[in-house]
PDB file of C-alpha atoms in Angstrom:
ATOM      1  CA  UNK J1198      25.602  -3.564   1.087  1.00 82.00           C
ATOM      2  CA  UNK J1199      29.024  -1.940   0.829  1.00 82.00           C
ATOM      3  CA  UNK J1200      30.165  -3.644   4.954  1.00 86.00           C
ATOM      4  CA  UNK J1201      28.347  -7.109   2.835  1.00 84.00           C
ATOM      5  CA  UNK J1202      31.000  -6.485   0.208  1.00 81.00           C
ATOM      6  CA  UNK J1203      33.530  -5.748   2.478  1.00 83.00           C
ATOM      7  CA  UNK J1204      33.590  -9.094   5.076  1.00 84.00           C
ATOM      8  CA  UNK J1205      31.359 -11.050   3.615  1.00 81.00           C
ATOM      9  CA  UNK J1206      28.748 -10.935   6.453  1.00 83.00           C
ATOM     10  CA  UNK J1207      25.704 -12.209   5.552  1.00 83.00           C
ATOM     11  CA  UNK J1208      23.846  -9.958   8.525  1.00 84.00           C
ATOM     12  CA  UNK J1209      24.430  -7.031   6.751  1.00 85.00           C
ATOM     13  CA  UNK J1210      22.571  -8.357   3.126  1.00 85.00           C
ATOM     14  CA  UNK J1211      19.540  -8.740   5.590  1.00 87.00           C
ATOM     15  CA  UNK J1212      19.546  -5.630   7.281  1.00 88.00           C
ATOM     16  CA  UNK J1213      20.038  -3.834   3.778  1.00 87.00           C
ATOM     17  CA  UNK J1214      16.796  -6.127   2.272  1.00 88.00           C
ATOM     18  CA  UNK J1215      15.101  -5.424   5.463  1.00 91.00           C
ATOM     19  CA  UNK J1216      15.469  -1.442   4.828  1.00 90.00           C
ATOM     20  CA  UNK J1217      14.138  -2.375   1.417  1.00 90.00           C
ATOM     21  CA  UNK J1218      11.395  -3.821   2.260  1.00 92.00           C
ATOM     22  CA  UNK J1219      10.113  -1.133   5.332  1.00 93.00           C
ATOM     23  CA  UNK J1220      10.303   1.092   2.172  1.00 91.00           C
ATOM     24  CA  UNK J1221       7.918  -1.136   0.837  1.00 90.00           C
ATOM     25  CA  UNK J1222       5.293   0.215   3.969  1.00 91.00           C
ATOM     26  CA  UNK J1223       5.793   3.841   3.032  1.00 88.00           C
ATOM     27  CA  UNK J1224       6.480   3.607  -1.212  1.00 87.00           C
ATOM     28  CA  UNK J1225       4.190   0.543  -1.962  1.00 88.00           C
ATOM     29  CA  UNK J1226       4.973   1.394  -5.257  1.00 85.00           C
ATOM     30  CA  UNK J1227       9.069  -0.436  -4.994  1.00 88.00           C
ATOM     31  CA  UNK J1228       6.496  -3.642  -3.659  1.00 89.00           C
ATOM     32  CA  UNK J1229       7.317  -5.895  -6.981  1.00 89.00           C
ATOM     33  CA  UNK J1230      11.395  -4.678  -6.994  1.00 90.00           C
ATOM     34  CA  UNK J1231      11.437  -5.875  -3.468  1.00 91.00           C
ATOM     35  CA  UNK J1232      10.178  -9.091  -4.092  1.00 90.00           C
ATOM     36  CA  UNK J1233      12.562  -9.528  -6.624  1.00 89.00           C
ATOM     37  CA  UNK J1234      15.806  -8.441  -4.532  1.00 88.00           C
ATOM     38  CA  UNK J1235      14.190 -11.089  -1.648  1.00 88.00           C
ATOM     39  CA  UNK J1236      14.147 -13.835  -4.176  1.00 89.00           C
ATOM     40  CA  UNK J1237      17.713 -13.238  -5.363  1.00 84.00           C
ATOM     41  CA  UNK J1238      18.609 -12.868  -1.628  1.00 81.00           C
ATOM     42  CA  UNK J1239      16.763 -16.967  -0.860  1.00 82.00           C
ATOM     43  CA  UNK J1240      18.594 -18.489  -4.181  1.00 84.00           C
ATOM     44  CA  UNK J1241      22.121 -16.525  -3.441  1.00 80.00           C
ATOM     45  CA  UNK J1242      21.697 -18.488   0.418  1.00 80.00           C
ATOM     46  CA  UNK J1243      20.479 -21.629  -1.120  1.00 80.00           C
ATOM     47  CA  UNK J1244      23.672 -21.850  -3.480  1.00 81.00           C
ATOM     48  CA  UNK J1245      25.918 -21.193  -0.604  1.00 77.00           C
ATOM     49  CA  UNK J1246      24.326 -23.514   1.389  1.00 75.00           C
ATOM     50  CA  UNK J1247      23.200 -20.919   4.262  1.00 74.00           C
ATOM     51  CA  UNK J1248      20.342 -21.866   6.372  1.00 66.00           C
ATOM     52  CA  UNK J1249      20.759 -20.249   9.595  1.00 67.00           C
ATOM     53  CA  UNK J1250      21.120 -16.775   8.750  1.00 64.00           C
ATOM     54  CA  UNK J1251      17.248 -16.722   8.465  1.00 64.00           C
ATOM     55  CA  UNK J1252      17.054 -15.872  11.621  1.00 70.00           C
ATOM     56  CA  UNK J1253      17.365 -12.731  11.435  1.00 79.00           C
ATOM     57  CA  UNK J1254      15.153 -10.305  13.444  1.00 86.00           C
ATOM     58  CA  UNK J1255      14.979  -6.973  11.501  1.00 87.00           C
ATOM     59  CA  UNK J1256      14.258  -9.171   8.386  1.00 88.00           C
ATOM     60  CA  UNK J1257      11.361 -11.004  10.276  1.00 89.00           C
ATOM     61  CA  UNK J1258      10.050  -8.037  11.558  1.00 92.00           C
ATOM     62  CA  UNK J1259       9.844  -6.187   8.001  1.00 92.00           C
ATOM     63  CA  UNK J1260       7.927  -9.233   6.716  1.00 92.00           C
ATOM     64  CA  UNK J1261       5.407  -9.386   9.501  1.00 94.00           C
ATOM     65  CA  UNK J1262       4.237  -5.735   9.250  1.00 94.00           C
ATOM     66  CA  UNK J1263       4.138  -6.008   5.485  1.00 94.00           C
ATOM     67  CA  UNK J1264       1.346  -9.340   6.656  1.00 94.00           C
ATOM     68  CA  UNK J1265      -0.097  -6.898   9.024  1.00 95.00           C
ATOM     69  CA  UNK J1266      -0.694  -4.304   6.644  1.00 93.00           C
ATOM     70  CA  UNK J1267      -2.313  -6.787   3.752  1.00 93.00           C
ATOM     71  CA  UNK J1268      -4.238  -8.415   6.844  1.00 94.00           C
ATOM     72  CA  UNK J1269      -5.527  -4.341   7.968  1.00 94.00           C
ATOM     73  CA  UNK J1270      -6.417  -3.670   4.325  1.00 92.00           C
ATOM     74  CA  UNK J1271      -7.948  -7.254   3.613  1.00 93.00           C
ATOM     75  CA  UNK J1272     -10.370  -7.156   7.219  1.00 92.00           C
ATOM     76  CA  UNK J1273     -11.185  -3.366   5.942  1.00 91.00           C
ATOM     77  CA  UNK J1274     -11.896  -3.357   2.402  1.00 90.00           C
ATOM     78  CA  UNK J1275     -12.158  -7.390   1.496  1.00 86.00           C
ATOM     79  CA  UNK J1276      -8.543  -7.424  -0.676  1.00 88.00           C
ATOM     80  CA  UNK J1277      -5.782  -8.965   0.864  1.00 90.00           C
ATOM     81  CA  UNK J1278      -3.063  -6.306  -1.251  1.00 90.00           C
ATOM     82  CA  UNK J1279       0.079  -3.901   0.285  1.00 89.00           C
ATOM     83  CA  UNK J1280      -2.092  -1.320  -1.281  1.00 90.00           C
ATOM     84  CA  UNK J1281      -4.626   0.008  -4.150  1.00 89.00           C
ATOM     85  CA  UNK J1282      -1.967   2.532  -5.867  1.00 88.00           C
ATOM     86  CA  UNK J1283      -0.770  -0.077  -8.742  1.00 87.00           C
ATOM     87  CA  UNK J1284      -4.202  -0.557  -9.928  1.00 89.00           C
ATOM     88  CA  UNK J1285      -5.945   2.888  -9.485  1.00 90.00           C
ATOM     89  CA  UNK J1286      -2.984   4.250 -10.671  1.00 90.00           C
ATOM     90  CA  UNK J1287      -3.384   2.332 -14.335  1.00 92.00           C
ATOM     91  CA  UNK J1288      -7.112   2.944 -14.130  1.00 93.00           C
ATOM     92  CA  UNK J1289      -6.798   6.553 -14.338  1.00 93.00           C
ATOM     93  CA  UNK J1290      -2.980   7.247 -15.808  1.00 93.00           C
ATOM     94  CA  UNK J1291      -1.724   4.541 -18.257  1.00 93.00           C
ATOM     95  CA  UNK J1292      -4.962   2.688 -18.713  1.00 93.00           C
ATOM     96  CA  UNK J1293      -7.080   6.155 -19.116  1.00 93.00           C
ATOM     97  CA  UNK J1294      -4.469   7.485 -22.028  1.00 93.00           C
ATOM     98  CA  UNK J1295      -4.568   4.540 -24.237  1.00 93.00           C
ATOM     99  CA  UNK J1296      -8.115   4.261 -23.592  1.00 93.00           C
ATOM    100  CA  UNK J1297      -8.540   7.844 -24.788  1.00 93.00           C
ATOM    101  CA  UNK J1298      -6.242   6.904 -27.622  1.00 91.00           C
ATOM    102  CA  UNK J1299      -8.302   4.348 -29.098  1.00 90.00           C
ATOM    103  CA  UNK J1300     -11.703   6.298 -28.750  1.00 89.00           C
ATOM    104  CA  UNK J1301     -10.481   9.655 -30.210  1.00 89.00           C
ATOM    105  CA  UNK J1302     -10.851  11.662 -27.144  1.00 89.00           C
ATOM    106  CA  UNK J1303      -8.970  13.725 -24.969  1.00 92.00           C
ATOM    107  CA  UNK J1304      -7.313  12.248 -21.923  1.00 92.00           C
ATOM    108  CA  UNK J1305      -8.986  14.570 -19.328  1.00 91.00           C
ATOM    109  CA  UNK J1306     -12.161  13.498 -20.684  1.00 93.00           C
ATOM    110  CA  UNK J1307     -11.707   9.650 -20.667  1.00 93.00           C
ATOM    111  CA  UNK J1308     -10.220   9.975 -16.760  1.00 92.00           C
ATOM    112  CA  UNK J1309     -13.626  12.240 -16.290  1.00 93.00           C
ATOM    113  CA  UNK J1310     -15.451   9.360 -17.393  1.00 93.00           C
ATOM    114  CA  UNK J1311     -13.709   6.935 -15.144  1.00 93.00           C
ATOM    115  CA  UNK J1312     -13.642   8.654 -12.367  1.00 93.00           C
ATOM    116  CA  UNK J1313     -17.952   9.553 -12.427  1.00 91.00           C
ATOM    117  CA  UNK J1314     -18.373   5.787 -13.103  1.00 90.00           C
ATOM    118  CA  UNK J1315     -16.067   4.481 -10.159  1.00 90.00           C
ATOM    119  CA  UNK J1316     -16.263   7.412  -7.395  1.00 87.00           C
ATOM    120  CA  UNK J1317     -18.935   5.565  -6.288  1.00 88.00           C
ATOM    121  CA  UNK J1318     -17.705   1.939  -5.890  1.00 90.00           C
ATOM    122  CA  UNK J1319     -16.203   0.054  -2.860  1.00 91.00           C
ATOM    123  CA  UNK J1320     -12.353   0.482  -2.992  1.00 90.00           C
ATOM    124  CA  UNK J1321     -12.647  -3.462  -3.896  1.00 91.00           C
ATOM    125  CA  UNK J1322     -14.733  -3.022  -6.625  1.00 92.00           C
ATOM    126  CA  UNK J1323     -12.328  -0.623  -8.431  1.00 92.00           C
ATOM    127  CA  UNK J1324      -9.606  -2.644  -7.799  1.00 92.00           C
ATOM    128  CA  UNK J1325     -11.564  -5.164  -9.559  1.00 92.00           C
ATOM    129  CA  UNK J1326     -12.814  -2.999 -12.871  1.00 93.00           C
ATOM    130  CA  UNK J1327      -9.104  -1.390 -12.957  1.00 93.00           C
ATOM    131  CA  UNK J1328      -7.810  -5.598 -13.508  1.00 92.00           C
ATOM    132  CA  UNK J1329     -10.122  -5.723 -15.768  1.00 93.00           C
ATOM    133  CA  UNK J1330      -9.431  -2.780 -17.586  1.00 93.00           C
ATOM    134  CA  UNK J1331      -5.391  -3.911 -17.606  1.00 93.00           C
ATOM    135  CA  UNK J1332      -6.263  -7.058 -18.719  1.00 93.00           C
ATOM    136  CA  UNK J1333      -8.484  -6.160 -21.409  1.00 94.00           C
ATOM    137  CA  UNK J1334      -6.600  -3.622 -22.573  1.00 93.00           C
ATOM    138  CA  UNK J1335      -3.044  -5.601 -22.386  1.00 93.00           C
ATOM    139  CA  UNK J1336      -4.795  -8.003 -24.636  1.00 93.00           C
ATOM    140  CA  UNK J1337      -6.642  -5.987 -27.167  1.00 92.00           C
ATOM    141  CA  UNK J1338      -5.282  -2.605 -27.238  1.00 92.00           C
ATOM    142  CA  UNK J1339      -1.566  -3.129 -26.107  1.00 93.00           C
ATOM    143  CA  UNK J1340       0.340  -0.773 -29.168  1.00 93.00           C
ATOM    144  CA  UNK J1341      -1.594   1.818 -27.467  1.00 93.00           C
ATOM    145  CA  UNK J1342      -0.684   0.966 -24.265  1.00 94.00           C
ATOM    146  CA  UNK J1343       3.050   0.647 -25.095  1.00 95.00           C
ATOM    147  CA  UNK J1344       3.063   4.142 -27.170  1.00 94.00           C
ATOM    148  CA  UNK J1345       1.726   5.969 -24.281  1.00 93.00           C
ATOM    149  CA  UNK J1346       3.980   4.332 -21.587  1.00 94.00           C
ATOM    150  CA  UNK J1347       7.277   4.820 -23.745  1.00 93.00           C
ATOM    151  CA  UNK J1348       5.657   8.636 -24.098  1.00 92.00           C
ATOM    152  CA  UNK J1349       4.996   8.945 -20.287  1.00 91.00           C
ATOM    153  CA  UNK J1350       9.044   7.633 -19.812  1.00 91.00           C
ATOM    154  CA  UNK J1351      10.413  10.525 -21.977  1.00 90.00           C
ATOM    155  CA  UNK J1352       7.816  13.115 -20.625  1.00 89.00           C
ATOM    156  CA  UNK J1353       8.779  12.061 -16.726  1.00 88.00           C
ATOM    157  CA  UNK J1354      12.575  12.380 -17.938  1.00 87.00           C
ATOM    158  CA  UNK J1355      12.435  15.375 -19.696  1.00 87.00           C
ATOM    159  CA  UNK J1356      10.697  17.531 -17.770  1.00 87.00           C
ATOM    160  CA  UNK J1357      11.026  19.275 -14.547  1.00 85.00           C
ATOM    161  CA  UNK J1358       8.967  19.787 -11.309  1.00 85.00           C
ATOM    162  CA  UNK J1359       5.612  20.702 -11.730  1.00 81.00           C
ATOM    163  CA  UNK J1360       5.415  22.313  -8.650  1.00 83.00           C
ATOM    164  CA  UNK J1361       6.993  25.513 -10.274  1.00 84.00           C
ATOM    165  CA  UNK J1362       4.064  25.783 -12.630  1.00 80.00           C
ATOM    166  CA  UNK J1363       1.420  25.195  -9.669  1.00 82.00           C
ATOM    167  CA  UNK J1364       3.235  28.094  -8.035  1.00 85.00           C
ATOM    168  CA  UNK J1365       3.204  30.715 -10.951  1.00 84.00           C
ATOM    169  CA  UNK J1366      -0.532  30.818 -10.585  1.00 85.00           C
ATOM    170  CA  UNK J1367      -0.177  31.853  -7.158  1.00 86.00           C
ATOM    171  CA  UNK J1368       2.565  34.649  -7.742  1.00 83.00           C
ATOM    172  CA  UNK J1369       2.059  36.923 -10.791  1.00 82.00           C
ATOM    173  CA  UNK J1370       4.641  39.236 -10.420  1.00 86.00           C
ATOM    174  CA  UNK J1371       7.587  39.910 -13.579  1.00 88.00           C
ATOM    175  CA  UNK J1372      10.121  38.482 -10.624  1.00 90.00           C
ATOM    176  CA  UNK J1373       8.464  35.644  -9.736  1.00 87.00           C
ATOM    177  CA  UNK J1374       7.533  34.249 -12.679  1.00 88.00           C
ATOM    178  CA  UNK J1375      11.250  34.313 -14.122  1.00 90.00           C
ATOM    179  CA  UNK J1376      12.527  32.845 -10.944  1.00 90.00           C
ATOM    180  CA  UNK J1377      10.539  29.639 -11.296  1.00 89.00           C
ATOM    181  CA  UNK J1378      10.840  29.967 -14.751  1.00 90.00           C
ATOM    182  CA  UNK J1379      14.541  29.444 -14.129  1.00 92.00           C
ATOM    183  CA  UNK J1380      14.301  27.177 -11.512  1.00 91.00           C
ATOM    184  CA  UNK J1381      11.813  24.883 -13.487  1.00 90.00           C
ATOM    185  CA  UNK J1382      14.805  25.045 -16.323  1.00 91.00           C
ATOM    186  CA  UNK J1383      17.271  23.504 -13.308  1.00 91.00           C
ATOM    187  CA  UNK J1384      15.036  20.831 -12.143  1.00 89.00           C
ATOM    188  CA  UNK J1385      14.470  19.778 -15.408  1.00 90.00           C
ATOM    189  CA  UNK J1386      18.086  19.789 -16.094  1.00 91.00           C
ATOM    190  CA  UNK J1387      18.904  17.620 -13.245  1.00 89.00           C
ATOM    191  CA  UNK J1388      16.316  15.068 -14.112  1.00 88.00           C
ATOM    192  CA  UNK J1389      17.697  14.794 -17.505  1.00 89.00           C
ATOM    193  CA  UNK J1390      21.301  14.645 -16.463  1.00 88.00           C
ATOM    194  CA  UNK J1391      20.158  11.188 -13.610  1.00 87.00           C
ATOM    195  CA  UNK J1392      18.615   9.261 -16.057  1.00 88.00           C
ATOM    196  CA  UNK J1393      21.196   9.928 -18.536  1.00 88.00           C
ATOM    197  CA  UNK J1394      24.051   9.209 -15.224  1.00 87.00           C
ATOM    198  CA  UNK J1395      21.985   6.134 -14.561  1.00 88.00           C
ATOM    199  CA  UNK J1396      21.880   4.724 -17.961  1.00 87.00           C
ATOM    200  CA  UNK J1397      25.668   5.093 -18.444  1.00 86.00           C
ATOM    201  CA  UNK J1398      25.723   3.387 -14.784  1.00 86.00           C
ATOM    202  CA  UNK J1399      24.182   0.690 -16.388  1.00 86.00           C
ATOM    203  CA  UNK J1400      26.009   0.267 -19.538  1.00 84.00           C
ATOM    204  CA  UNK J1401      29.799   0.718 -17.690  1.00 81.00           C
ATOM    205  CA  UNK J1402      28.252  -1.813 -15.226  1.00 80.00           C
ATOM    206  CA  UNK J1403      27.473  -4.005 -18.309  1.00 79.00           C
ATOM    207  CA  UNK J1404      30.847  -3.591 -20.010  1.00 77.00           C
ATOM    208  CA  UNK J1405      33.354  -3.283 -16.934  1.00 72.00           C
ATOM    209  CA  UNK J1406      32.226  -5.583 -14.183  1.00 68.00           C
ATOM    210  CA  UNK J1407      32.298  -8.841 -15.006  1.00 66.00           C
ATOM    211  CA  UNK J1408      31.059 -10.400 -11.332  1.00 68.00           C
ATOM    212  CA  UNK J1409      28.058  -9.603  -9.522  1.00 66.00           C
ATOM    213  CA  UNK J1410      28.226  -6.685  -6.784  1.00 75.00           C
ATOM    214  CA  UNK J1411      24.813  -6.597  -4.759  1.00 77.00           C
ATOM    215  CA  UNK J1412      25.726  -2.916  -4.063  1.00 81.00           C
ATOM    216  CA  UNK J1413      25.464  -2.225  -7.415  1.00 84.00           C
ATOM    217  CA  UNK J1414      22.717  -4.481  -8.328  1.00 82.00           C
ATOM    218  CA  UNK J1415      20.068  -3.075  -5.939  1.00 84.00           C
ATOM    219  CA  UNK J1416      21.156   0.747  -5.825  1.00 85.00           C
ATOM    220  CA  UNK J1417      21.134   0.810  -9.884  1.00 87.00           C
ATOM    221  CA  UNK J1418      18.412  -2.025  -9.811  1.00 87.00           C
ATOM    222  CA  UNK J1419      16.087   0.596  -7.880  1.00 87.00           C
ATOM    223  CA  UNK J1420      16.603   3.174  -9.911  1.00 88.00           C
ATOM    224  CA  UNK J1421      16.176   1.731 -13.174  1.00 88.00           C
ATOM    225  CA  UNK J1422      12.945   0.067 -11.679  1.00 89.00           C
ATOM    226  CA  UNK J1423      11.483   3.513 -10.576  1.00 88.00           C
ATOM    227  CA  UNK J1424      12.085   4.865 -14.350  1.00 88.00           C
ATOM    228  CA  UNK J1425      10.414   2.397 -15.397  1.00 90.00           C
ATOM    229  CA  UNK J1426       7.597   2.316 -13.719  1.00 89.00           C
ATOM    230  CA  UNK J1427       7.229   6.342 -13.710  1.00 87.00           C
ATOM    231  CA  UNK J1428       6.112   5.107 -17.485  1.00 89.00           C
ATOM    232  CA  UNK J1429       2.203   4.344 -15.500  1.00 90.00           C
ATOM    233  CA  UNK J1430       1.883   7.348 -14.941  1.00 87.00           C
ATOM    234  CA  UNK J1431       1.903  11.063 -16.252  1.00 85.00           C
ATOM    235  CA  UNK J1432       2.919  14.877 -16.235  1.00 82.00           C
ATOM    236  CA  UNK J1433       5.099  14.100 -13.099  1.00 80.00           C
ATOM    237  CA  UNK J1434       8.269  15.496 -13.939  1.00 78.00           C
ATOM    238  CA  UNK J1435      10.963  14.750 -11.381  1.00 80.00           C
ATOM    239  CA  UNK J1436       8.448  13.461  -9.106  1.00 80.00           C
ATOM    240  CA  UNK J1437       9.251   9.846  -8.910  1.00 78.00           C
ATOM    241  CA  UNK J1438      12.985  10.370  -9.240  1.00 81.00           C
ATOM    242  CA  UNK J1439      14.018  13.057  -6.651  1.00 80.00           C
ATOM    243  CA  UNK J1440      13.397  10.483  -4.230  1.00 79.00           C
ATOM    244  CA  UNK J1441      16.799   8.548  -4.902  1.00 80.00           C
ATOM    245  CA  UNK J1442      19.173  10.828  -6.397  1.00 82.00           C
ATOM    246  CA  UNK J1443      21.265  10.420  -3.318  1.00 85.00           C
ATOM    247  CA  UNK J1444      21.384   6.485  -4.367  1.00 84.00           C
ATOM    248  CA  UNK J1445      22.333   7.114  -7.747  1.00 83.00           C
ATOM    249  CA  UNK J1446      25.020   9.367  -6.780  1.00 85.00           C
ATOM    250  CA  UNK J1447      26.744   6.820  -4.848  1.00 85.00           C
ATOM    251  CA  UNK J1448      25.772   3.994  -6.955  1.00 84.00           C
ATOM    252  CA  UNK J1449      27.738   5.826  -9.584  1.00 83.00           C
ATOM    253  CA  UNK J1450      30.558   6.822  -7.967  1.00 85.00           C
ATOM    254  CA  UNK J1451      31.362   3.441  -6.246  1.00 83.00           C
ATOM    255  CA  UNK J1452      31.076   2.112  -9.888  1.00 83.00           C
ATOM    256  CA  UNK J1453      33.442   4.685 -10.884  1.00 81.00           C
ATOM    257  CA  UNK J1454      36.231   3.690  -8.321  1.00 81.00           C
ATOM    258  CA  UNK J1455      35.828   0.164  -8.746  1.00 79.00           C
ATOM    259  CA  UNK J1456      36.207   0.585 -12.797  1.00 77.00           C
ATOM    260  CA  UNK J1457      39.432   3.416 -11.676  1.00 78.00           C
ATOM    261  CA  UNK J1458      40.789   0.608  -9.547  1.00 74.00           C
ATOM    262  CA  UNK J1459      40.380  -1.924 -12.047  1.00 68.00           C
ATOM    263  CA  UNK J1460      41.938   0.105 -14.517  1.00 59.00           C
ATOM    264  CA  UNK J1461      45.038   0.832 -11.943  1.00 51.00           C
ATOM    265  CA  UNK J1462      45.338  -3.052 -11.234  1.00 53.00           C
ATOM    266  CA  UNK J1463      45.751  -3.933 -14.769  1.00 56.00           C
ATOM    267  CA  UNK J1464      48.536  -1.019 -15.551  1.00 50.00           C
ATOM    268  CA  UNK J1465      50.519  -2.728 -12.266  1.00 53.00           C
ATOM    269  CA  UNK J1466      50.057  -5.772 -13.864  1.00 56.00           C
ATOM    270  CA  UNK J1467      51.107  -5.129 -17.448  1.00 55.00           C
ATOM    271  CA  UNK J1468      54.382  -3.172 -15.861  1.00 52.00           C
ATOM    272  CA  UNK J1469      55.472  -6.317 -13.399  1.00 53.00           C
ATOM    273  CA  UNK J1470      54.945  -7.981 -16.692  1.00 57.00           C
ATOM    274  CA  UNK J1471      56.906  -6.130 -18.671  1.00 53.00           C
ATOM    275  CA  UNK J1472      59.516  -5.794 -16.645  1.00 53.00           C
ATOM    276  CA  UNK J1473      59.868  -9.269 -16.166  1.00 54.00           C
ATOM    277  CA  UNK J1474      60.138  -9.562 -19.835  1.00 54.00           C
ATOM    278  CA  UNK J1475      63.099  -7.122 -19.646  1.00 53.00           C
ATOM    279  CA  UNK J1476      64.998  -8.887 -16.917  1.00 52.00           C
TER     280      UNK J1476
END
């Protein structure tokens, strides 16, 4: 993105979209981001009139083994999907909480329920009761729905790795228990303090730069997306964040030095102005 920004090549907007979507084989869950940053990428080279560039290898090549891998799962299991994890992850997360919600149970118990009346099914037959269950329950239960997702947001924000507590039961020693006590304290420091450095990404981004930077776009686009959709699911911590701290980090300070250089430019300016006023 940043060699894009710098000369302009349209190559290098392909082989950064192409990274994005081999991600796509290994994190289905960035699937509907991608598809996103691959439409903006056909209407940027429509506008500009760029036809040739489609030939680009890397950004075939991505394409075709996301095919192969809907093709493998469609000849296997009868859908032709990137993956299950969207759905089964509503069906017991998201859809499972608001679910319990409305029926005045716990949420352990209502995933209990789900999972002794779908363990059984074909892995296309769940993915067809979990679209129903979204469906049903975006239509006739959705303030639940939306209460437990903005919950599941905070909760994956505010807290830290669970791993520390799955590791306490292991070690029940005075020492050991304060040291992930303290390191569970850090880790849920430095989730807080991302999504808080993302967020003023966002607004600075909003406020300062008034073109559009693809660098900035996708690198703060896929974070923002993966708070988001941490909100499906539950008691993760820093789980779905950790990932890309190292693209938020430079996503924030490039935005820095192009708002410190932006700032510099316009002091220049208002001095060759001003002195021109005094001569």
């Amino acid at each position: 993105m940043l060699k894009f920004l710098q000369n302009q090549s349209v190559k290098y907007l392909f082989i950064a979209l192409s990274s994005l979507n081999f991600v796509i084989l290994i994190r289905p869950g960035i699937m509907y981001f991608a598809i996103i940053a691959n439409i903006i990428l056909i209407i940027y080279l429509v506008r500009k009139n760029i036809y040739t560039a489609w030939i680009n290898i890397p950004f075939m090549v991505s394409w075709l083994l996301i095919m192969v891998q809907c093709f493998s799962i469609y000849q296997v299991y009868g859908n032709f999907t990137l993956s299950y994890i969207d759905k089964i992850t509503w069906y017991y997360y998201l859809g499972a909480k608001a679910s319990a919600k409305t029926n005045n149970r716990s949420c352990v118990a209502e995933q209990e329920i789900r999972h002794q009346y779908s363990d059984s099914l074909s892995w296309q037959e769940r993915s067809n009761i979990a679209h129903q269950d979204a469906t049903y329950q975006l239509s006739h239960n959705l303030k639940n729905v939306m209460i437990e997702y903005s919950y599941n947001i905070i909760d994956n924000t505010l807290e830290g790795s669970s791993s520390f507590y799955v590791l306490k039961k292991f070690h029940h020693d005075a020492f050991h228990q304060k040291c992930y006590d303290v390191l569970y304290y850090i880790s849920a420091l430095q989730n807080k303090l991302y999504v808080f450095a993302v967020f003023c990404a966002c607004l600075l981004l909003l406020f300062y730069i008034k073109k559009i930077d693809f660098l900035l776009l996708i690198s703060l686009g896929i974070t923002c997306y993966l708070i988001l959709t941490s909100g499906i699911s539950f008691w993760q911590g820093d789980r779905f964040h950790i990932v890309f701290y190292p693209i938020s980090i430079l996503a924030c300070s490039y935005l820095f030095f192009l708002i410190q250089n932006n700032m510099l430019v316009k002091s220049i300016s208002n001095k060759d102005n001003n002195d021109t006023k005094i001569h």
